[in-house]
CSV table of C-alpha atoms in Angstrom, one decimal:
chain,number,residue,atom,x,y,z
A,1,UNK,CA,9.6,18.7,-4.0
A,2,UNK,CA,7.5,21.6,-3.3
A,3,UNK,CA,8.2,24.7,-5.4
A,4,UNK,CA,7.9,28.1,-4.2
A,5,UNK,CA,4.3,28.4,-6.4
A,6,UNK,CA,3.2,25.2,-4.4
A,7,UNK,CA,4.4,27.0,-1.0
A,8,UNK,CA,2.9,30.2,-2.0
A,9,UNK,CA,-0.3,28.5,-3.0
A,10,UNK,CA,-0.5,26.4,0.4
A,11,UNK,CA,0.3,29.7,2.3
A,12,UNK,CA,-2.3,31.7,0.9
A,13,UNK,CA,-5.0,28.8,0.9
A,14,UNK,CA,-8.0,29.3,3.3
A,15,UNK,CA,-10.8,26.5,3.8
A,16,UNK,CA,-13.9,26.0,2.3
A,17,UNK,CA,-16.5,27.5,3.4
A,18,UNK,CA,-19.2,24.5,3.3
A,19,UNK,CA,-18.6,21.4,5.3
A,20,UNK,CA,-17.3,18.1,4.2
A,21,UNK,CA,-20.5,15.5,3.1
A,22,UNK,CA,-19.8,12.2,5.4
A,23,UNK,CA,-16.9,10.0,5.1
A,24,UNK,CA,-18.2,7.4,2.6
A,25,UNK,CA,-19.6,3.9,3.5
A,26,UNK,CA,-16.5,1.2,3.4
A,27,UNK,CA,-15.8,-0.1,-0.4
A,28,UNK,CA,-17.8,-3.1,-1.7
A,29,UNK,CA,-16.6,-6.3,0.6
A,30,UNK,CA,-15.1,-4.2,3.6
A,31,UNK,CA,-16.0,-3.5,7.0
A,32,UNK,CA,-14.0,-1.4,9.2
A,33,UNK,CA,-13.8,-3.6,12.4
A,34,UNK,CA,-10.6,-1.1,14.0
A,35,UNK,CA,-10.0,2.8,14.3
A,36,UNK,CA,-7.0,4.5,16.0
A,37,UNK,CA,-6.8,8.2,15.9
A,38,UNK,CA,-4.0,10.1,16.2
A,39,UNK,CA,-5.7,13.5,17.9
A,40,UNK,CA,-4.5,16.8,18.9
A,41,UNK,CA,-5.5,18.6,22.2
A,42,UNK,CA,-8.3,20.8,22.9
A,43,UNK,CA,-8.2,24.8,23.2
A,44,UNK,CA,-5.4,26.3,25.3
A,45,UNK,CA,-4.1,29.3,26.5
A,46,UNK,CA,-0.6,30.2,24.7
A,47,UNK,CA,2.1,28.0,26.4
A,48,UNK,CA,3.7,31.4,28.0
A,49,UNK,CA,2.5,33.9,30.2
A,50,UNK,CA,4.0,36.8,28.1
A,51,UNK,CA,3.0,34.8,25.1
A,52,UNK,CA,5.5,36.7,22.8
A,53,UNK,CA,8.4,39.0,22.8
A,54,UNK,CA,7.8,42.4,24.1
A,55,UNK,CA,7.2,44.4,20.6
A,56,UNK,CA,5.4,42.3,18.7
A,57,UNK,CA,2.4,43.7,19.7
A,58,UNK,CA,1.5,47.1,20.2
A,59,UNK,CA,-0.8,46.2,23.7
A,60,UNK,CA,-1.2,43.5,25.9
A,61,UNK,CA,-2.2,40.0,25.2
A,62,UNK,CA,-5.7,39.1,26.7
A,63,UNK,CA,-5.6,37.2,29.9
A,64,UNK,CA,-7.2,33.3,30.1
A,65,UNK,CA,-8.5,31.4,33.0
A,66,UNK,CA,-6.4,28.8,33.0
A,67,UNK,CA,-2.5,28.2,32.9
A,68,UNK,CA,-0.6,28.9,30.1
A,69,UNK,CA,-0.6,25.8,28.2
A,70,UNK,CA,-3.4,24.0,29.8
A,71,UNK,CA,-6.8,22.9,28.4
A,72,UNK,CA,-9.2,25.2,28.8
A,73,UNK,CA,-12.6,24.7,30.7
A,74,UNK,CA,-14.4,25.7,27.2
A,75,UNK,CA,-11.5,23.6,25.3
A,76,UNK,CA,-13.1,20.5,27.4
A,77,UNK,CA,-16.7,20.8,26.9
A,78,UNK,CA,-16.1,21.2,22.5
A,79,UNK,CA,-13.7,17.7,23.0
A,80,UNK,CA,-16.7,16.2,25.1
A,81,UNK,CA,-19.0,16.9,22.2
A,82,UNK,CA,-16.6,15.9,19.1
A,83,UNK,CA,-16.1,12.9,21.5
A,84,UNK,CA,-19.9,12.4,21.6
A,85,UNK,CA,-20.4,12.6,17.9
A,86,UNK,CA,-17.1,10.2,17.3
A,87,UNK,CA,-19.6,7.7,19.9
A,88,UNK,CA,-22.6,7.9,17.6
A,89,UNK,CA,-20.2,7.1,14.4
A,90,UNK,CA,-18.9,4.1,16.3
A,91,UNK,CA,-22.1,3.3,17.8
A,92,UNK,CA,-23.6,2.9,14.3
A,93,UNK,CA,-20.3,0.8,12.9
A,94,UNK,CA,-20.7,-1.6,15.6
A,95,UNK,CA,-17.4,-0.9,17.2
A,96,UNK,CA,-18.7,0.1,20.6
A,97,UNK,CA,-22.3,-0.6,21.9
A,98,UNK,CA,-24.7,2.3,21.7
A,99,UNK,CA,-25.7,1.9,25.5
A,100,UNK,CA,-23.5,-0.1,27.4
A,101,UNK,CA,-20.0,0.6,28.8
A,102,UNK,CA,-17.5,-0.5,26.1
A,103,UNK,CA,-14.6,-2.8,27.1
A,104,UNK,CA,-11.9,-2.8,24.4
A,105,UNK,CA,-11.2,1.1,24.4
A,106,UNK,CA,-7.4,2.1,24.7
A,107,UNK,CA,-6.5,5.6,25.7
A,108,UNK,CA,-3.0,7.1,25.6
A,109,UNK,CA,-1.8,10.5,26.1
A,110,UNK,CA,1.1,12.3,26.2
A,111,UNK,CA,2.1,13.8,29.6
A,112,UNK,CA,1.1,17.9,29.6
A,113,UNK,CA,-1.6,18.8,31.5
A,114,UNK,CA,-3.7,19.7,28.1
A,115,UNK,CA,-3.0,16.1,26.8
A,116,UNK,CA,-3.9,14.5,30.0
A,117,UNK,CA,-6.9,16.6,30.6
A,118,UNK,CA,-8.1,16.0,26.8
A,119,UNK,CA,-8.0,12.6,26.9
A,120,UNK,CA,-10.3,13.0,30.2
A,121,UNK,CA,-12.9,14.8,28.3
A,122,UNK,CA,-12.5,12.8,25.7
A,123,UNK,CA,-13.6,9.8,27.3
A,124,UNK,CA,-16.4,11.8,29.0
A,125,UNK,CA,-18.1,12.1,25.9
A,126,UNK,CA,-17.2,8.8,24.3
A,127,UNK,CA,-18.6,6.7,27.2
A,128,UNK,CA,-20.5,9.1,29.7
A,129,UNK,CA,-20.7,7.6,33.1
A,130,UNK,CA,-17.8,4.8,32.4
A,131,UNK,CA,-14.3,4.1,33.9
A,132,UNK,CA,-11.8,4.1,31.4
A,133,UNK,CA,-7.6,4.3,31.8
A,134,UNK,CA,-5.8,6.4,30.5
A,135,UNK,CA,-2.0,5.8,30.1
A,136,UNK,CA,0.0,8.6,30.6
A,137,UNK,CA,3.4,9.6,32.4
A,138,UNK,CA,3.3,12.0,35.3
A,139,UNK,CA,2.3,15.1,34.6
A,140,UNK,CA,5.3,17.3,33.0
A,141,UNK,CA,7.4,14.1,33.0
A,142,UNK,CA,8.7,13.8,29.6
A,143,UNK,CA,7.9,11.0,27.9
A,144,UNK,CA,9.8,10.0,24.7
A,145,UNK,CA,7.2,8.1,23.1
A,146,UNK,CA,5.7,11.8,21.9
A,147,UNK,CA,9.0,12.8,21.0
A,148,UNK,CA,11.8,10.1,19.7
A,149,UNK,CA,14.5,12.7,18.1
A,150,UNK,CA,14.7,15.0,21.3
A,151,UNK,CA,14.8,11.9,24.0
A,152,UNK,CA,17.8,10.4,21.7
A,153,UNK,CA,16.0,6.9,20.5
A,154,UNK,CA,15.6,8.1,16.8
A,155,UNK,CA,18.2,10.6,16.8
A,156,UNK,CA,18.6,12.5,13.0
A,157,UNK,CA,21.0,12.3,10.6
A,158,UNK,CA,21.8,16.1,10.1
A,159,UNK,CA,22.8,15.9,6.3
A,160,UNK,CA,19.3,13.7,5.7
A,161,UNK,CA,17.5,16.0,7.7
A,162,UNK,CA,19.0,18.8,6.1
A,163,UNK,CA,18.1,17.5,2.2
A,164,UNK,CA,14.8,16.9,3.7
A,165,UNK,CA,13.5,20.1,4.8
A,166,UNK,CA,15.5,22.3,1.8
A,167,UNK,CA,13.0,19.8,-0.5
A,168,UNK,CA,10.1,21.5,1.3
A,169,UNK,CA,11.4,24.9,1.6
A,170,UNK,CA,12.6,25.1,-2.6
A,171,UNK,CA,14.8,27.1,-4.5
A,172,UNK,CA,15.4,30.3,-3.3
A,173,UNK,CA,15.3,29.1,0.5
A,174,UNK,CA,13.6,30.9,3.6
A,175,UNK,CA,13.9,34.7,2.1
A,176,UNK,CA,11.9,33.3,-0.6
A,177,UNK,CA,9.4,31.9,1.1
A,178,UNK,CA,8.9,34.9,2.8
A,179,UNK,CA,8.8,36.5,0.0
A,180,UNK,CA,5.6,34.7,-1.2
A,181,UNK,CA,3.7,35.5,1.9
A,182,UNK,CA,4.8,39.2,2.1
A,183,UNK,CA,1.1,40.3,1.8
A,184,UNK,CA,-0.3,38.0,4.3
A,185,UNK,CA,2.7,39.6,7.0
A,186,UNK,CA,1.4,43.0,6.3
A,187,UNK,CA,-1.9,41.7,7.4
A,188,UNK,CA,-1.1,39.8,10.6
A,189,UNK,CA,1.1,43.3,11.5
A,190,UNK,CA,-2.3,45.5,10.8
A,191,UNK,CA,-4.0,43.2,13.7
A,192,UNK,CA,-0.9,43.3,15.8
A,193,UNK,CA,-0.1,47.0,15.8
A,194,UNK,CA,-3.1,49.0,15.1
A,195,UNK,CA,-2.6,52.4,14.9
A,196,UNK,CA,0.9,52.4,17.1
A,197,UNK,CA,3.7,54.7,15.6
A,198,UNK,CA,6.1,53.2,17.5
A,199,UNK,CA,8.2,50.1,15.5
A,200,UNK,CA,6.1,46.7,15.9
A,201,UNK,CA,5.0,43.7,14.5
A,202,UNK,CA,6.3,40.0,13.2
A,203,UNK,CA,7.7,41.4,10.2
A,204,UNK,CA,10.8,43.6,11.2
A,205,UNK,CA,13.3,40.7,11.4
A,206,UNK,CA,14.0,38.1,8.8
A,207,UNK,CA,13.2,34.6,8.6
A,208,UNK,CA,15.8,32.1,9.4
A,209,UNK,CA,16.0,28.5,9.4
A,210,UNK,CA,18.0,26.9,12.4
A,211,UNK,CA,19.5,23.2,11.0
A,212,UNK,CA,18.7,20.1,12.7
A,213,UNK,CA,21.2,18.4,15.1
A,214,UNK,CA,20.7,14.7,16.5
A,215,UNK,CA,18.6,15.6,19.0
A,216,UNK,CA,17.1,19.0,17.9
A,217,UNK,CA,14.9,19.4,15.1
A,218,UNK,CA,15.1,22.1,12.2
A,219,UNK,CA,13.6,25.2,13.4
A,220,UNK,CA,12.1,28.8,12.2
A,221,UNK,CA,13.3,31.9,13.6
A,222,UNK,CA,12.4,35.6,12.9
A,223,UNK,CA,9.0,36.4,10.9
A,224,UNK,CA,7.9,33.3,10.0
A,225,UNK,CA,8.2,31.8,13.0
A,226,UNK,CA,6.4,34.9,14.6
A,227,UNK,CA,3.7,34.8,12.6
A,228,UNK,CA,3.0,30.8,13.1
A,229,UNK,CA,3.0,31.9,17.1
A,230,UNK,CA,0.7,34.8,16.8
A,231,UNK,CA,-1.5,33.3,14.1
A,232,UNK,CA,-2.3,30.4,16.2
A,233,UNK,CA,-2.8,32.7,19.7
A,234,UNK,CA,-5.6,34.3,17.3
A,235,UNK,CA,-7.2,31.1,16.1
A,236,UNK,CA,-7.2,30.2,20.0
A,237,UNK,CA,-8.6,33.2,21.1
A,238,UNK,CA,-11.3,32.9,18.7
A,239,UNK,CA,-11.9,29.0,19.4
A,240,UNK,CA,-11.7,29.9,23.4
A,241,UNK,CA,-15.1,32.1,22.3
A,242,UNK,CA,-13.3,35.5,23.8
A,243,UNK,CA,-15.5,38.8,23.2
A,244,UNK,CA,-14.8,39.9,19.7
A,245,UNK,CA,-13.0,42.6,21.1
A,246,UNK,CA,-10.2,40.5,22.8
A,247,UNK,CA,-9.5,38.9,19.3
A,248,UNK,CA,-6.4,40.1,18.0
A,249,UNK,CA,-7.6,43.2,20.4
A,250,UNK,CA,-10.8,43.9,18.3
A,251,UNK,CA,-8.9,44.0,15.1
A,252,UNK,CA,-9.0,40.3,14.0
A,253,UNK,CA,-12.6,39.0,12.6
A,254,UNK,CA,-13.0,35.3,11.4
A,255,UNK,CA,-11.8,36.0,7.8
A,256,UNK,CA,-8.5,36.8,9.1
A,257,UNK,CA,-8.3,34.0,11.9
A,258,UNK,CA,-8.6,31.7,9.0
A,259,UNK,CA,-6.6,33.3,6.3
A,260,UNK,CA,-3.8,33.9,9.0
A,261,UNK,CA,-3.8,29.6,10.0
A,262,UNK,CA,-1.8,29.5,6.7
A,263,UNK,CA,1.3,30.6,8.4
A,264,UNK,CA,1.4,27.8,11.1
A,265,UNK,CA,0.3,25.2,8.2
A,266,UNK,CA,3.2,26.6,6.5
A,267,UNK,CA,5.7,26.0,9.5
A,268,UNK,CA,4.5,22.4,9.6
A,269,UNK,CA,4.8,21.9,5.9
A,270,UNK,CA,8.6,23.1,6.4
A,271,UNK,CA,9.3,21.4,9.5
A,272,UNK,CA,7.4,18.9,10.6
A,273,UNK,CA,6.2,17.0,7.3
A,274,UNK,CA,9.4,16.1,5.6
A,275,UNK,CA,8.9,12.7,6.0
A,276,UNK,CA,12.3,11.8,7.3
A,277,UNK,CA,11.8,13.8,10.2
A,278,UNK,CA,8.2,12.6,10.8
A,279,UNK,CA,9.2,9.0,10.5
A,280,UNK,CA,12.1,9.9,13.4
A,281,UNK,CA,9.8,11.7,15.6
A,282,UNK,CA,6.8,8.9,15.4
A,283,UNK,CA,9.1,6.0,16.2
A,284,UNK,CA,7.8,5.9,19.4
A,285,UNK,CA,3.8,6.4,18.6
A,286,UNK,CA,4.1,4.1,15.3
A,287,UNK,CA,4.7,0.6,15.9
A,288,UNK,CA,1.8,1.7,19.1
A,289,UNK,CA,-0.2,2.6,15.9
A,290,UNK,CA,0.4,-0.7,13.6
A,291,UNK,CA,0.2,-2.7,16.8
A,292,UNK,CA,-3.3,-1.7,17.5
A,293,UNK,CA,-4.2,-1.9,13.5
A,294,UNK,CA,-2.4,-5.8,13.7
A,295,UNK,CA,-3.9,-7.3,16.7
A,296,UNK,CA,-6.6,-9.9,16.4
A,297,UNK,CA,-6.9,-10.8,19.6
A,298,UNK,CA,-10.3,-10.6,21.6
A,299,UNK,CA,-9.6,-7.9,23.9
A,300,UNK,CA,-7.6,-5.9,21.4
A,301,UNK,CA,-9.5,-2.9,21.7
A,302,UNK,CA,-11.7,-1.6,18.6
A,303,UNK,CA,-11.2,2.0,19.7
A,304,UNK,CA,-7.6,3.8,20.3
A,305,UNK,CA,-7.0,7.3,20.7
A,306,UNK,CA,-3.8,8.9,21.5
A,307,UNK,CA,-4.0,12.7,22.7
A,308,UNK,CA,-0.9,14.4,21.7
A,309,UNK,CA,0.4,17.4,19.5
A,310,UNK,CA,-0.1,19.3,16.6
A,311,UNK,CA,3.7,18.1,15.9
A,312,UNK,CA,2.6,14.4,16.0
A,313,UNK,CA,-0.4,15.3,13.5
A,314,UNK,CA,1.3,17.2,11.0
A,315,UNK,CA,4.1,14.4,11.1
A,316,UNK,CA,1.8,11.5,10.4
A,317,UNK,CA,-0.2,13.7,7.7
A,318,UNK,CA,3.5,14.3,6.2
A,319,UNK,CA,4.3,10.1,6.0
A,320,UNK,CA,0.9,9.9,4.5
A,321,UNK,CA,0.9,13.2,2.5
A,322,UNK,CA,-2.9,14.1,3.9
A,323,UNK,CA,-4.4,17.0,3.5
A,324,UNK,CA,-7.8,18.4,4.4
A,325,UNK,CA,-9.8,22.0,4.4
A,326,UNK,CA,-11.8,22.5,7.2
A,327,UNK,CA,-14.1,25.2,7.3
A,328,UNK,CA,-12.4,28.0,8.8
A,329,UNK,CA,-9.4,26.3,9.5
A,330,UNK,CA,-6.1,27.5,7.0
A,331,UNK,CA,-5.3,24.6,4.4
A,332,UNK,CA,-4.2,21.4,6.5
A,333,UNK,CA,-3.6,23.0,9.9
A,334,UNK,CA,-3.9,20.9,12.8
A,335,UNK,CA,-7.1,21.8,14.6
A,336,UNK,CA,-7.5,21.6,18.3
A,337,UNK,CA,-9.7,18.8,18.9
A,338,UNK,CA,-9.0,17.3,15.2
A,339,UNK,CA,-7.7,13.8,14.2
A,340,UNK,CA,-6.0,11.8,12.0
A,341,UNK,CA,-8.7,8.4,12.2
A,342,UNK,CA,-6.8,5.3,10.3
A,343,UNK,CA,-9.6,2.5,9.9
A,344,UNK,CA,-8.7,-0.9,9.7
A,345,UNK,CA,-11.2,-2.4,6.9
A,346,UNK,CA,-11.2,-6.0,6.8
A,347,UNK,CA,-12.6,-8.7,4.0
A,348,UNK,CA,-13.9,-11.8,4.8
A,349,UNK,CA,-11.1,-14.0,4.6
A,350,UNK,CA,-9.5,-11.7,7.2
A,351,UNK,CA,-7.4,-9.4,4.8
A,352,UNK,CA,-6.7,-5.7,6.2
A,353,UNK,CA,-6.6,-2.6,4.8
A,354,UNK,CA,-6.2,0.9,6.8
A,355,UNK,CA,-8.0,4.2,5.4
A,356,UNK,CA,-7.4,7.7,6.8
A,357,UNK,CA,-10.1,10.3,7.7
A,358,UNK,CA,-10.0,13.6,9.3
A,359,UNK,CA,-12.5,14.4,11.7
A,360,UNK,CA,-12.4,18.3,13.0
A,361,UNK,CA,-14.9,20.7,14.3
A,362,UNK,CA,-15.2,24.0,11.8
A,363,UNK,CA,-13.3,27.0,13.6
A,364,UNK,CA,-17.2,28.0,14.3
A,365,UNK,CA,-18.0,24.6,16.3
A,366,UNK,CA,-15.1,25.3,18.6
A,367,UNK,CA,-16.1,29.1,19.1
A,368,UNK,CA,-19.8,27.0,19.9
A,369,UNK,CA,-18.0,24.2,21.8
A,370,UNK,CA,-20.5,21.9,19.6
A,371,UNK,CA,-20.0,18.7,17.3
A,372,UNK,CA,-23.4,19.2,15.7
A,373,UNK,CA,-21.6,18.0,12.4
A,374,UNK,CA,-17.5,17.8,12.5
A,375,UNK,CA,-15.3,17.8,9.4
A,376,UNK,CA,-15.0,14.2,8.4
A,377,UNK,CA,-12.9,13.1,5.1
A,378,UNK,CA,-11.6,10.0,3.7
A,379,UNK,CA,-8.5,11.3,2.6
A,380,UNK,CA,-6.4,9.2,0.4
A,381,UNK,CA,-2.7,7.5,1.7
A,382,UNK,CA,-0.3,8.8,-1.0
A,383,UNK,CA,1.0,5.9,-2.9
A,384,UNK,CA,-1.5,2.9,-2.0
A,385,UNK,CA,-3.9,1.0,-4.2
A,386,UNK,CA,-5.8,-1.8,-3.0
A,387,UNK,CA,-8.6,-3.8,-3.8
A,388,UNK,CA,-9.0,-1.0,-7.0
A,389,UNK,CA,-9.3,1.6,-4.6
A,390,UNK,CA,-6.5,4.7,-4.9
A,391,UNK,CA,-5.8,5.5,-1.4
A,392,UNK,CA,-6.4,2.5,0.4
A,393,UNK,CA,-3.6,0.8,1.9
A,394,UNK,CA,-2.6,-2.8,2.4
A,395,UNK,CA,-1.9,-3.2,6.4
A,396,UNK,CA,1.6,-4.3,5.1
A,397,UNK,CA,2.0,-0.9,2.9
A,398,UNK,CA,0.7,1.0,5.7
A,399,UNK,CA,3.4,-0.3,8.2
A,400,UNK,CA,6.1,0.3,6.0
A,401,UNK,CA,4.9,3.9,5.3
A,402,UNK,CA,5.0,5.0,9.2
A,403,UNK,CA,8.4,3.7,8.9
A,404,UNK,CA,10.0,6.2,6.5
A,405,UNK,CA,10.0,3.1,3.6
């Protein structure tokens, strides 16, 4: 159970400001021989043309060149490059040839344009010059794999839903959570209002906490939720590599991009972590995930990547209780671009294990659109020890985690 001291803490949290040393080498008698990363799309454009409620803001929201919602032209050159330094790492594991075209490369993503469009770029830069598929839906047709509790296959159980997220949340409930984050409003309203006298900002209207149903998820309403939107429109608007004075309208400098992160880490940590939610909404991507992890078959490919949400991130970090700091990204908040990579370490007698890393770009990469050295962290599964090593998972113990056991 979180307390409010652990929430207040995780708000408040900013990332280092060093990067992470290299995943280490496997453990003594392992080889990783699979990966599967669970990624989230590349920089976009809020998903709205008036990106938030009239008010909120004191002037007008900078424009983009692109859609609301879709990946950006600058969003796809920073996934080619993470994608070309993911190449070199697999390159140098052996689990794609360093010069060839690779064969046993699966590519799934979900069907918005962003998704769609990242999983292009991403296999720009993971095999230049190659054909790869990708499998997606039409674009804008739902597709329930991305999203089990909403399509009705892994509808909730309100009352379990319910006890899940008031575990997160802690005593006191939303006004107390908001509460602990007062001084961090005040600062996000400073950016959003400037020097306007008329009434503005995130802060005028309470928090509240919508319940699940079946086939709707627990939702934030009022300031917190407001605050998650407009934090992330800054963090985008920064990562996009928008003139300093179109960041939070010449208000907002890095400092506060990443300080601010903490509010949309905290929605996720509310929302989207609890793992009997994230075990509903991954019942469509899991037993994808284990099934790539399980399958010894020849042209079972060594390399899967699914393109999908920050939701589908922060769910799969909540069923494995990750967390990572990247520099100039807030305390464990999905980064465009960044994934969730579960190796598959095998022995020689053919024994698996699955590891989880997190590979990001720093908040200035993405501003750079380079992958000169990403993020990348082992980070250990909550709950496993194998082979002497905390963290490491049996493929057996692994399964059963993405399934809410």
């Amino acid at each position: 159970m979180k307390t409010p001291l652990r929430l207040a803490a995780l708000a408040l949290a900013v990332a280092a400001l060093g990067g992470a040393a290299p995943a280490p080498n496997a453990p003594a008698g392992l080889k990783v021989d699979r990966v599967v990363l669970l990624m989230r799309h590349g920089i976009r454009p809020p998903t709205k043309a008036q990106p938030m409620p009239h008010g909120v803001a004191a002037e007008a929201w900078p424009s983009w060149p692109v859609a609301p919602g879709w990946l950006t032209p600058h969003g796809a050159a920073a996934v080619v490059a993470v994608a070309g330094a993911d190449r070199a790492s697999f390159a140098a594991s052996g689990l794609m040839p360093a010069t060839a075209c690779p064969t046993r490369v699966a590519l799934l993503a979900d069907s918005d344009q962003r998704t769609i469009a990242t999983a292009q770029s991403y296999a720009t830069g993971l095999a230049p010059g190659c054909a790869i598929a990708i499998e997606h839906r039409a674009q804008d047709e739902a597709d329930p794999l991305f999203n089990q509790i909403a399509d009705g296959h892994a509808p909730l159980d309100p009352t379990r839903a319910a006890a899940a997220v008031d575990a997160a949340v802690g005593p006191g409930g939303i006004p107390a959570v908001e509460r602990s984050v007062a001084p961090l409003l005040a600062r996000l309203d400073r950016i959003l209002c400037g020097a306007a006298k008329t009434e503005c900002g995130v802060a005028r209207e309470p928090s509240t906490l919508t319940p699940a149903t079946a086939t709707t998820r627990p939702k934030l309403g009022g300031a917190l939720d407001r605050a998650s939107t407009a934090a992330q429109i800054l963090l985008l608007e920064y990562a996009e590599g928008k003139p300093v004075a179109e960041i939070g309208w010449g208000r907002a400098t890095a400092e506060d991009v990443t300080a601010l992160g903490a509010f949309h880490a905290l929605e996720f940590l509310l929302l989207a972590r609890p793992p009997y939610i994230a075990a509903r909404n991954m019942a469509g991507l899991s037993p994808r995930i284990v099934g790539w992890l399980s399958d010894d078959a020849p042209t079972a490919p060594t390399i899967a990547m699914i393109a999908g949400h920050d939701t589908q991130v922060a769910n799969l970090a909540g069923l494995l209780d990750l967390h990572w700091r990247v520099p100039g990204i807030a305390v464990d908040d999905p980064v465009p671009g960044g994934a969730i990579v579960l190796e598959r370490l095998s022995d020689a007698s053919g024994q698996h294990y699955v590891r989880a890393v997190y590979r990001a770009q720093s908040l200035a990469e993405l501003r750079a659109g380079t992958a000169r050295a990403p993020y990348r962290a082992v980070l250990p599964i909550a709950g496993c020890t194998a082979r002497g090593v905390v963290g490491l998972c049996t493929l057996a113990a692994f399964s059963a985690k993405l399934a809410g056991r």
